[in-house]
Amino acid sequence: MRAPLGLLFLALVAHTGTVSAQTWSPEQQEIWRLEDQQWKMAAAKDLTWIDTMVHPNISFWDVDFPAPQNKASLSRWTKYNSANSTVLEQEIFPISVTITGSVAVAQYRYRVASENYKKERETVTGRWTDVFIKEKGRWLFIAWAGGDDPKKQ
């Protein structure tokens, strides 16, 4: 019974996000395009997104790390993960984008299928809350928190 409910939940989240995204303001749509672009660049192992889309003072906390990290840590661990795994398929499901002045908060869920260097495949789901700051006319990631859902045992 749990699996169908989980699938129903994901379908509802995906459907709700899509409907919401269609009624978003141009600025909210811009934030979502940045989210989509970052995910695509990361999947393609194009790490230039770190230099072009991330604020120098970023502080973020992935559920797999013991404490918040900075931009140097982001670069180090993104390079490591990129060298050791490949994204086979991914999808992001928008939930909300809230903008107040020069701050935007995007919340969404994701599903990613990947393969590690041993050719082992895994599919995970999770959630992120991303915070952007608008500086010199550009939105940049300044903070985020989230990560993979706990593994079912």
GROMACS .gro file of N, CA and C in nm:
model
  459
    1MET      N    1   0.081  -0.119   0.000
    1MET     CA    2   0.000   0.000   0.000
    1MET      C    3   0.086   0.126   0.000
    2ARG      N    4   0.204   0.122   0.060
    2ARG     CA    5   0.288   0.241   0.068
    2ARG      C    6   0.339   0.285  -0.069
    3ALA      N    7   0.380   0.193  -0.152
    3ALA     CA    8   0.435   0.231  -0.282
    3ALA      C    9   0.333   0.309  -0.364
    4PRO      N   10   0.208   0.259  -0.380
    4PRO     CA   11   0.112   0.338  -0.457
    4PRO      C   12   0.087   0.476  -0.396
    5LEU      N   13   0.083   0.486  -0.263
    5LEU     CA   14   0.062   0.617  -0.201
    5LEU      C   15   0.179   0.709  -0.231
    6GLY      N   16   0.301   0.654  -0.226
    6GLY     CA   17   0.420   0.734  -0.257
    6GLY      C   18   0.416   0.783  -0.400
    7LEU      N   19   0.377   0.694  -0.492
    7LEU     CA   20   0.368   0.733  -0.633
    7LEU      C   21   0.259   0.838  -0.652
    8LEU      N   22   0.149   0.820  -0.582
    8LEU     CA   23   0.042   0.919  -0.591
    8LEU      C   24   0.089   1.055  -0.540
    9PHE      N   25   0.164   1.054  -0.428
    9PHE     CA   26   0.218   1.179  -0.374
    9PHE      C   27   0.308   1.248  -0.476
   10LEU      N   28   0.401   1.171  -0.536
   10LEU     CA   29   0.491   1.230  -0.636
   10LEU      C   30   0.412   1.285  -0.755
   11ALA      N   31   0.310   1.212  -0.797
   11ALA     CA   32   0.228   1.260  -0.908
   11ALA      C   33   0.157   1.390  -0.871
   12LEU      N   34   0.104   1.397  -0.749
   12LEU     CA   35   0.038   1.520  -0.705
   12LEU      C   36   0.136   1.636  -0.695
   13VAL      N   37   0.255   1.610  -0.641
   13VAL     CA   38   0.356   1.715  -0.632
   13VAL      C   39   0.393   1.764  -0.771
   14ALA      N   40   0.415   1.671  -0.862
   14ALA     CA   41   0.452   1.709  -0.999
   14ALA      C   42   0.339   1.788  -1.063
   15HIS      N   43   0.216   1.742  -1.047
   15HIS     CA   44   0.102   1.810  -1.107
   15HIS      C   45   0.083   1.949  -1.046
   16THR      N   46   0.088   1.956  -0.913
   16THR     CA   47   0.071   2.085  -0.846
   16THR      C   48   0.178   2.183  -0.889
   17GLY      N   49   0.303   2.137  -0.895
   17GLY     CA   50   0.413   2.224  -0.936
   17GLY      C   51   0.395   2.276  -1.076
   18THR      N   52   0.350   2.190  -1.165
   18THR     CA   53   0.333   2.230  -1.304
   18THR      C   54   0.223   2.336  -1.315
   19VAL      N   55   0.114   2.314  -1.245
   19VAL     CA   56   0.006   2.412  -1.249
   19VAL      C   57   0.055   2.545  -1.191
   20SER      N   58   0.123   2.540  -1.077
   20SER     CA   59   0.173   2.663  -1.016
   20SER      C   60   0.270   2.734  -1.109
   21ALA      N   61   0.359   2.657  -1.171
   21ALA     CA   62   0.460   2.718  -1.258
   21ALA      C   63   0.395   2.792  -1.374
   22GLN      N   64   0.280   2.744  -1.420
   22GLN     CA   65   0.214   2.809  -1.533
   22GLN      C   66   0.155   2.944  -1.495
   23THR      N   67   0.133   2.968  -1.366
   23THR     CA   68   0.076   3.095  -1.324
   23THR      C   69   0.181   3.184  -1.256
   24TRP      N   70   0.305   3.146  -1.263
   24TRP     CA   71   0.412   3.224  -1.201
   24TRP      C   72   0.438   3.353  -1.277
   25SER      N   73   0.485   3.451  -1.203
   25SER     CA   74   0.526   3.578  -1.263
   25SER      C   75   0.651   3.556  -1.347
   26PRO      N   76   0.685   3.651  -1.435
   26PRO     CA   77   0.809   3.637  -1.513
   26PRO      C   78   0.933   3.620  -1.425
   27GLU      N   79   0.938   3.688  -1.310
   27GLU     CA   80   1.054   3.676  -1.222
   27GLU      C   81   1.060   3.537  -1.156
   28GLN      N   82   0.945   3.482  -1.118
   28GLN     CA   83   0.942   3.346  -1.064
   28GLN      C   84   0.985   3.246  -1.171
   29GLN      N   85   0.940   3.266  -1.293
   29GLN     CA   86   0.980   3.178  -1.403
   29GLN      C   87   1.131   3.186  -1.427
   30GLU      N   88   1.187   3.306  -1.411
   30GLU     CA   89   1.332   3.323  -1.426
   30GLU      C   90   1.407   3.240  -1.323
   31ILE      N   91   1.361   3.242  -1.198
   31ILE     CA   92   1.424   3.161  -1.093
   31ILE      C   93   1.416   3.013  -1.130
   32TRP      N   94   1.299   2.969  -1.175
   32TRP     CA   95   1.285   2.827  -1.209
   32TRP      C   96   1.374   2.789  -1.328
   33ARG      N   97   1.388   2.878  -1.424
   33ARG     CA   98   1.480   2.850  -1.536
   33ARG      C   99   1.624   2.833  -1.486
   34LEU      N  100   1.663   2.914  -1.387
   34LEU     CA  101   1.797   2.900  -1.329
   34LEU      C  102   1.811   2.765  -1.259
   35GLU      N  103   1.709   2.722  -1.187
   35GLU     CA  104   1.712   2.590  -1.124
   35GLU      C  105   1.732   2.481  -1.230
   36ASP      N  106   1.651   2.488  -1.333
   36ASP     CA  107   1.658   2.388  -1.440
   36ASP      C  108   1.796   2.389  -1.507
   37GLN      N  109   1.847   2.508  -1.534
   37GLN     CA  110   1.978   2.521  -1.597
   37GLN      C  111   2.088   2.461  -1.509
   38GLN      N  112   2.084   2.489  -1.380
   38GLN     CA  113   2.187   2.437  -1.290
   38GLN      C  114   2.183   2.284  -1.286
   39TRP      N  115   2.065   2.226  -1.277
   39TRP     CA  116   2.054   2.080  -1.275
   39TRP      C  117   2.106   2.019  -1.404
   40LYS      N  118   2.074   2.081  -1.518
   40LYS     CA  119   2.122   2.028  -1.646
   40LYS      C  120   2.273   2.039  -1.657
   41MET      N  121   2.330   2.151  -1.614
   41MET     CA  122   2.475   2.169  -1.620
   41MET      C  123   2.546   2.068  -1.529
   42ALA      N  124   2.493   2.048  -1.409
   42ALA     CA  125   2.554   1.953  -1.316
   42ALA      C  126   2.547   1.811  -1.373
   43ALA      N  127   2.434   1.774  -1.431
   43ALA     CA  128   2.420   1.640  -1.490
   43ALA      C  129   2.517   1.620  -1.606
   44ALA      N  130   2.544   1.727  -1.681
   44ALA     CA  131   2.636   1.720  -1.795
   44ALA      C  132   2.782   1.734  -1.751
   45LYS      N  133   2.804   1.743  -1.620
   45LYS     CA  134   2.937   1.758  -1.563
   45LYS      C  135   3.004   1.889  -1.606
   46ASP      N  136   2.922   1.989  -1.632
   46ASP     CA  137   2.969   2.123  -1.665
   46ASP      C  138   2.975   2.202  -1.534
   47LEU      N  139   3.090   2.202  -1.472
   47LEU     CA  140   3.105   2.263  -1.340
   47LEU      C  141   3.120   2.414  -1.343
   48THR      N  142   3.109   2.474  -1.461
   48THR     CA  143   3.116   2.621  -1.469
   48THR      C  144   2.999   2.686  -1.397
   49TRP      N  145   2.893   2.610  -1.371
   49TRP     CA  146   2.779   2.668  -1.299
   49TRP      C  147   2.821   2.720  -1.162
   50ILE      N  148   2.923   2.660  -1.103
   50ILE     CA  149   2.966   2.705  -0.971
   50ILE      C  150   3.020   2.847  -0.978
   51ASP      N  151   3.100   2.876  -1.078
   51ASP     CA  152   3.157   3.011  -1.092
   51ASP      C  153   3.057   3.113  -1.144
   52THR      N  154   2.962   3.069  -1.225
   52THR     CA  155   2.871   3.165  -1.289
   52THR      C  156   2.738   3.184  -1.217
   53MET      N  157   2.697   3.086  -1.134
   53MET     CA  158   2.564   3.091  -1.075
   53MET      C  159   2.563   3.098  -0.922
   54VAL      N  160   2.681   3.089  -0.860
   54VAL     CA  161   2.688   3.080  -0.715
   54VAL      C  162   2.757   3.204  -0.657
   55HIS      N  163   2.696   3.263  -0.557
   55HIS     CA  164   2.753   3.379  -0.489
   55HIS      C  165   2.879   3.337  -0.413
   56PRO      N  166   2.982   3.424  -0.407
   56PRO     CA  167   3.105   3.390  -0.335
   56PRO      C  168   3.082   3.356  -0.187
   57ASN      N  169   2.977   3.413  -0.126
   57ASN     CA  170   2.951   3.391   0.016
   57ASN      C  171   2.849   3.281   0.044
   58ILE      N  172   2.832   3.189  -0.049
   58ILE     CA  173   2.732   3.084  -0.031
   58ILE      C  174   2.757   3.004   0.097
   59SER      N  175   2.648   2.965   0.159
   59SER     CA  176   2.650   2.873   0.272
   59SER      C  177   2.537   2.775   0.247
   60PHE      N  178   2.571   2.646   0.241
   60PHE     CA  179   2.468   2.547   0.212
   60PHE      C  180   2.488   2.425   0.299
   61TRP      N  181   2.378   2.350   0.317
   61TRP     CA  182   2.383   2.235   0.405
   61TRP      C  183   2.309   2.119   0.340
   62ASP      N  184   2.386   2.026   0.289
   62ASP     CA  185   2.334   1.901   0.233
   62ASP      C  186   2.315   1.804   0.349
   63VAL      N  187   2.208   1.726   0.347
   63VAL     CA  188   2.180   1.633   0.457
   63VAL      C  189   2.292   1.532   0.479
   64ASP      N  190   2.378   1.509   0.378
   64ASP     CA  191   2.488   1.413   0.391
   64ASP      C  192   2.613   1.472   0.456
   65PHE      N  193   2.613   1.601   0.484
   65PHE     CA  194   2.732   1.665   0.541
   65PHE      C  195   2.707   1.704   0.686
   66PRO      N  196   2.812   1.702   0.769
   66PRO     CA  197   2.794   1.728   0.912
   66PRO      C  198   2.769   1.875   0.947
   67ALA      N  199   2.799   1.966   0.855
   67ALA     CA  200   2.785   2.109   0.885
   67ALA      C  201   2.769   2.186   0.754
   68PRO      N  202   2.726   2.311   0.761
   68PRO     CA  203   2.718   2.392   0.639
   68PRO      C  204   2.855   2.404   0.571
   69GLN      N  205   2.850   2.423   0.439
   69GLN     CA  206   2.971   2.432   0.359
   69GLN      C  207   2.978   2.565   0.287
   70ASN      N  208   3.099   2.597   0.236
   70ASN     CA  209   3.119   2.721   0.161
   70ASN      C  210   3.147   2.688   0.014
   71LYS      N  211   3.182   2.790  -0.063
   71LYS     CA  212   3.201   2.772  -0.207
   71LYS      C  213   3.321   2.682  -0.238
   72ALA      N  214   3.429   2.693  -0.162
   72ALA     CA  215   3.546   2.606  -0.185
   72ALA      C  216   3.509   2.460  -0.164
   73SER      N  217   3.431   2.432  -0.062
   73SER     CA  218   3.385   2.296  -0.035
   73SER      C  219   3.291   2.248  -0.146
   74LEU      N  220   3.205   2.336  -0.192
   74LEU     CA  221   3.116   2.302  -0.304
   74LEU      C  222   3.196   2.259  -0.425
   75SER      N  223   3.298   2.334  -0.461
   75SER     CA  224   3.382   2.300  -0.577
   75SER      C  225   3.451   2.165  -0.557
   76ARG      N  226   3.510   2.146  -0.441
   76ARG     CA  227   3.584   2.023  -0.413
   76ARG      C  228   3.494   1.900  -0.422
   77TRP      N  229   3.380   1.902  -0.355
   77TRP     CA  230   3.293   1.784  -0.351
   77TRP      C  231   3.215   1.765  -0.482
   78THR      N  232   3.184   1.872  -0.551
   78THR     CA  233   3.117   1.857  -0.680
   78THR      C  234   3.211   1.792  -0.781
   79LYS      N  235   3.337   1.832  -0.783
   79LYS     CA  236   3.436   1.768  -0.871
   79LYS      C  237   3.450   1.620  -0.838
   80TYR      N  238   3.461   1.588  -0.711
   80TYR     CA  239   3.474   1.449  -0.669
   80TYR      C  240   3.352   1.367  -0.713
   81ASN      N  241   3.232   1.415  -0.681
   81ASN     CA  242   3.111   1.341  -0.717
   81ASN      C  243   3.094   1.328  -0.867
   82SER      N  244   3.130   1.432  -0.940
   82SER     CA  245   3.119   1.430  -1.085
   82SER      C  246   3.211   1.325  -1.147
   83ALA      N  247   3.328   1.307  -1.089
   83ALA     CA  248   3.423   1.209  -1.141
   83ALA      C  249   3.384   1.065  -1.106
   84ASN      N  250   3.301   1.048  -1.005
   84ASN     CA  251   3.270   0.914  -0.958
   84ASN      C  252   3.130   0.864  -0.989
   85SER      N  253   3.048   0.946  -1.052
   85SER     CA  254   2.914   0.901  -1.088
   85SER      C  255   2.863   0.978  -1.209
   86THR      N  256   2.763   0.920  -1.272
   86THR     CA  257   2.702   0.980  -1.391
   86THR      C  258   2.551   0.982  -1.374
   87VAL      N  259   2.490   1.094  -1.403
   87VAL     CA  260   2.344   1.105  -1.399
   87VAL      C  261   2.290   1.043  -1.527
   88LEU      N  262   2.201   0.946  -1.512
   88LEU     CA  263   2.139   0.881  -1.627
   88LEU      C  264   2.007   0.949  -1.664
   89GLU      N  265   1.935   0.993  -1.563
   89GLU     CA  266   1.807   1.059  -1.584
   89GLU      C  267   1.775   1.139  -1.460
   90GLN      N  268   1.705   1.251  -1.477
   90GLN     CA  269   1.666   1.332  -1.362
   90GLN      C  270   1.541   1.412  -1.396
   91GLU      N  271   1.470   1.448  -1.290
   91GLU     CA  272   1.353   1.533  -1.307
   91GLU      C  273   1.336   1.614  -1.179
   92ILE      N  274   1.302   1.741  -1.194
   92ILE     CA  275   1.276   1.825  -1.079
   92ILE      C  276   1.131   1.870  -1.083
   93PHE      N  277   1.070   1.879  -0.964
   93PHE     CA  278   0.928   1.908  -0.951
   93PHE      C  279   0.910   2.035  -0.869
   94PRO      N  280   0.877   2.146  -0.932
   94PRO     CA  281   0.863   2.272  -0.857
   94PRO      C  282   0.747   2.267  -0.758
   95ILE      N  283   0.769   2.325  -0.643
   95ILE     CA  284   0.664   2.338  -0.543
   95ILE      C  285   0.630   2.485  -0.525
   96SER      N  286   0.733   2.568  -0.501
   96SER     CA  287   0.706   2.711  -0.485
   96SER      C  288   0.829   2.794  -0.517
   97VAL      N  289   0.804   2.916  -0.559
   97VAL     CA  290   0.908   3.018  -0.575
   97VAL      C  291   0.850   3.145  -0.514
   98THR      N  292   0.917   3.195  -0.410
   98THR     CA  293   0.873   3.315  -0.340
   98THR      C  294   0.980   3.421  -0.355
   99ILE      N  295   0.941   3.540  -0.395
   99ILE     CA  296   1.037   3.649  -0.415
   99ILE      C  297   0.995   3.769  -0.333
  100THR      N  298   1.091   3.823  -0.257
  100THR     CA  299   1.070   3.945  -0.181
  100THR      C  300   1.192   4.033  -0.203
  101GLY      N  301   1.173   4.141  -0.278
  101GLY     CA  302   1.285   4.230  -0.307
  101GLY      C  303   1.395   4.158  -0.383
  102SER      N  304   1.515   4.155  -0.325
  102SER     CA  305   1.630   4.092  -0.393
  102SER      C  306   1.659   3.952  -0.341
  103VAL      N  307   1.558   3.889  -0.276
  103VAL     CA  308   1.574   3.753  -0.225
  103VAL      C  309   1.465   3.665  -0.285
  104ALA      N  310   1.505   3.546  -0.332
  104ALA     CA  311   1.410   3.448  -0.385
  104ALA      C  312   1.436   3.315  -0.317
  105VAL      N  313   1.328   3.243  -0.290
  105VAL     CA  314   1.336   3.109  -0.231
  105VAL      C  315   1.260   3.014  -0.322
  106ALA      N  316   1.329   2.910  -0.368
  106ALA     CA  317   1.267   2.807  -0.452
  106ALA      C  318   1.266   2.676  -0.374
  107GLN      N  319   1.152   2.610  -0.373
  107GLN     CA  320   1.140   2.480  -0.307
  107GLN      C  321   1.088   2.380  -0.408
  108TYR      N  322   1.150   2.261  -0.406
  108TYR     CA  323   1.114   2.160  -0.504
  108TYR      C  324   1.158   2.022  -0.459
  109ARG      N  325   1.108   1.922  -0.529
  109ARG     CA  326   1.149   1.784  -0.509
  109ARG      C  327   1.219   1.737  -0.635
  110TYR      N  328   1.291   1.626  -0.624
  110TYR     CA  329   1.363   1.573  -0.739
  110TYR      C  330   1.366   1.421  -0.736
  111ARG      N  331   1.398   1.366  -0.851
  111ARG     CA  332   1.421   1.222  -0.867
  111ARG      C  333   1.539   1.210  -0.962
  112VAL      N  334   1.641   1.132  -0.922
  112VAL     CA  335   1.762   1.117  -1.001
  112VAL      C  336   1.800   0.970  -1.010
  113ALA      N  337   1.828   0.925  -1.131
  113ALA     CA  338   1.884   0.791  -1.154
  113ALA      C  339   2.030   0.812  -1.193
  114SER      N  340   2.120   0.741  -1.126
  114SER     CA  341   2.263   0.760  -1.154
  114SER      C  342   2.334   0.625  -1.154
  115GLU      N  343   2.457   0.631  -1.204
  115GLU     CA  344   2.542   0.513  -1.209
  115GLU      C  345   2.679   0.551  -1.154
  116ASN      N  346   2.732   0.470  -1.061
  116ASN     CA  347   2.863   0.502  -1.005
  116ASN      C  348   2.975   0.440  -1.088
  117TYR      N  349   3.097   0.461  -1.046
  117TYR     CA  350   3.213   0.412  -1.121
  117TYR      C  351   3.218   0.259  -1.127
  118LYS      N  352   3.146   0.192  -1.038
  118LYS     CA  353   3.140   0.045  -1.040
  118LYS      C  354   3.027  -0.005  -1.130
  119LYS      N  355   2.960   0.088  -1.197
  119LYS     CA  356   2.846   0.058  -1.285
  119LYS      C  357   2.722   0.014  -1.207
  120GLU      N  358   2.715   0.049  -1.078
  120GLU     CA  359   2.598   0.022  -0.997
  120GLU      C  360   2.500   0.138  -1.014
  121ARG      N  361   2.373   0.104  -1.033
  121ARG     CA  362   2.272   0.207  -1.055
  121ARG      C  363   2.187   0.227  -0.931
  122GLU      N  364   2.142   0.352  -0.916
  122GLU     CA  365   2.060   0.387  -0.801
  122GLU      C  366   1.965   0.499  -0.842
  123THR      N  367   1.844   0.495  -0.789
  123THR     CA  368   1.748   0.603  -0.809
  123THR      C  369   1.712   0.658  -0.672
  124VAL      N  370   1.721   0.790  -0.658
  124VAL     CA  371   1.690   0.854  -0.531
  124VAL      C  372   1.589   0.967  -0.554
  125THR      N  373   1.521   1.001  -0.447
  125THR     CA  374   1.433   1.118  -0.446
  125THR      C  375   1.479   1.208  -0.332
  126GLY      N  376   1.439   1.333  -0.339
  126GLY     CA  377   1.476   1.425  -0.232
  126GLY      C  378   1.411   1.560  -0.249
  127ARG      N  379   1.460   1.655  -0.169
  127ARG     CA  380   1.402   1.790  -0.170
  127ARG      C  381   1.509   1.894  -0.145
  128TRP      N  382   1.486   2.012  -0.198
  128TRP     CA  383   1.577   2.124  -0.177
  128TRP      C  384   1.497   2.250  -0.152
  129THR      N  385   1.554   2.336  -0.070
  129THR     CA  386   1.512   2.475  -0.057
  129THR      C  387   1.634   2.557  -0.096
  130ASP      N  388   1.624   2.633  -0.203
  130ASP     CA  389   1.734   2.715  -0.255
  130ASP      C  390   1.702   2.863  -0.234
  131VAL      N  391   1.802   2.939  -0.193
  131VAL     CA  392   1.786   3.082  -0.171
  131VAL      C  393   1.876   3.155  -0.270
  132PHE      N  394   1.819   3.253  -0.338
  132PHE     CA  395   1.891   3.335  -0.435
  132PHE      C  396   1.897   3.478  -0.385
  133ILE      N  397   2.000   3.549  -0.427
  133ILE     CA  398   2.011   3.692  -0.402
  133ILE      C  399   2.034   3.759  -0.537
  134LYS      N  400   1.966   3.870  -0.558
  134LYS     CA  401   1.984   3.944  -0.684
  134LYS      C  402   2.090   4.050  -0.662
  135GLU      N  403   2.198   4.039  -0.738
  135GLU     CA  404   2.310   4.131  -0.724
  135GLU      C  405   2.351   4.177  -0.864
  136LYS      N  406   2.357   4.307  -0.882
  136LYS     CA  407   2.394   4.365  -1.011
  136LYS      C  408   2.307   4.309  -1.125
  137GLY      N  409   2.177   4.293  -1.095
  137GLY     CA  410   2.082   4.248  -1.196
  137GLY      C  411   2.080   4.099  -1.222
  138ARG      N  412   2.159   4.019  -1.148
  138ARG     CA  413   2.165   3.874  -1.169
  138ARG      C  414   2.127   3.799  -1.043
  139TRP      N  415   2.050   3.693  -1.058
  139TRP     CA  416   2.017   3.606  -0.947
  139TRP      C  417   2.130   3.506  -0.927
  140LEU      N  418   2.175   3.491  -0.803
  140LEU     CA  419   2.282   3.396  -0.769
  140LEU      C  420   2.239   3.312  -0.649
  141PHE      N  421   2.278   3.185  -0.649
  141PHE     CA  422   2.256   3.101  -0.532
  141PHE      C  423   2.338   3.156  -0.416
  142ILE      N  424   2.272   3.177  -0.300
  142ILE     CA  425   2.343   3.225  -0.181
  142ILE      C  426   2.332   3.122  -0.067
  143ALA      N  427   2.232   3.035  -0.074
  143ALA     CA  428   2.216   2.932   0.029
  143ALA      C  429   2.124   2.823  -0.024
  144TRP      N  430   2.139   2.704   0.031
  144TRP     CA  431   2.042   2.598   0.008
  144TRP      C  432   2.054   2.496   0.118
  145ALA      N  433   1.949   2.417   0.132
  145ALA     CA  434   1.948   2.308   0.230
  145ALA      C  435   1.857   2.199   0.177
  146GLY      N  436   1.898   2.075   0.201
  146GLY     CA  437   1.817   1.961   0.160
  146GLY      C  438   1.903   1.845   0.122
  147GLY      N  439   1.847   1.758   0.039
  147GLY     CA  440   1.919   1.641  -0.008
  147GLY      C  441   1.827   1.523  -0.024
  148ASP      N  442   1.889   1.406  -0.039
  148ASP     CA  443   1.814   1.284  -0.064
  148ASP      C  444   1.724   1.248   0.055
  149ASP      N  445   1.608   1.190   0.023
  149ASP     CA  446   1.522   1.135   0.126
  149ASP      C  447   1.596   1.017   0.192
  150PRO      N  448   1.564   0.988   0.316
  150PRO     CA  449   1.627   0.871   0.381
  150PRO      C  450   1.596   0.744   0.303
  151LYS      N  451   1.693   0.654   0.301
  151LYS     CA  452   1.675   0.525   0.231
  151LYS      C  453   1.576   0.440   0.308
  152LYS      N  454   1.488   0.374   0.235
  152LYS     CA  455   1.390   0.285   0.298
  152LYS      C  456   1.458   0.153   0.329
  153GLN      N  457   1.432   0.103   0.449
  153GLN     CA  458   1.496  -0.023   0.490
  153GLN      C  459   1.398  -0.135   0.500
   0.00000   0.00000   0.00000
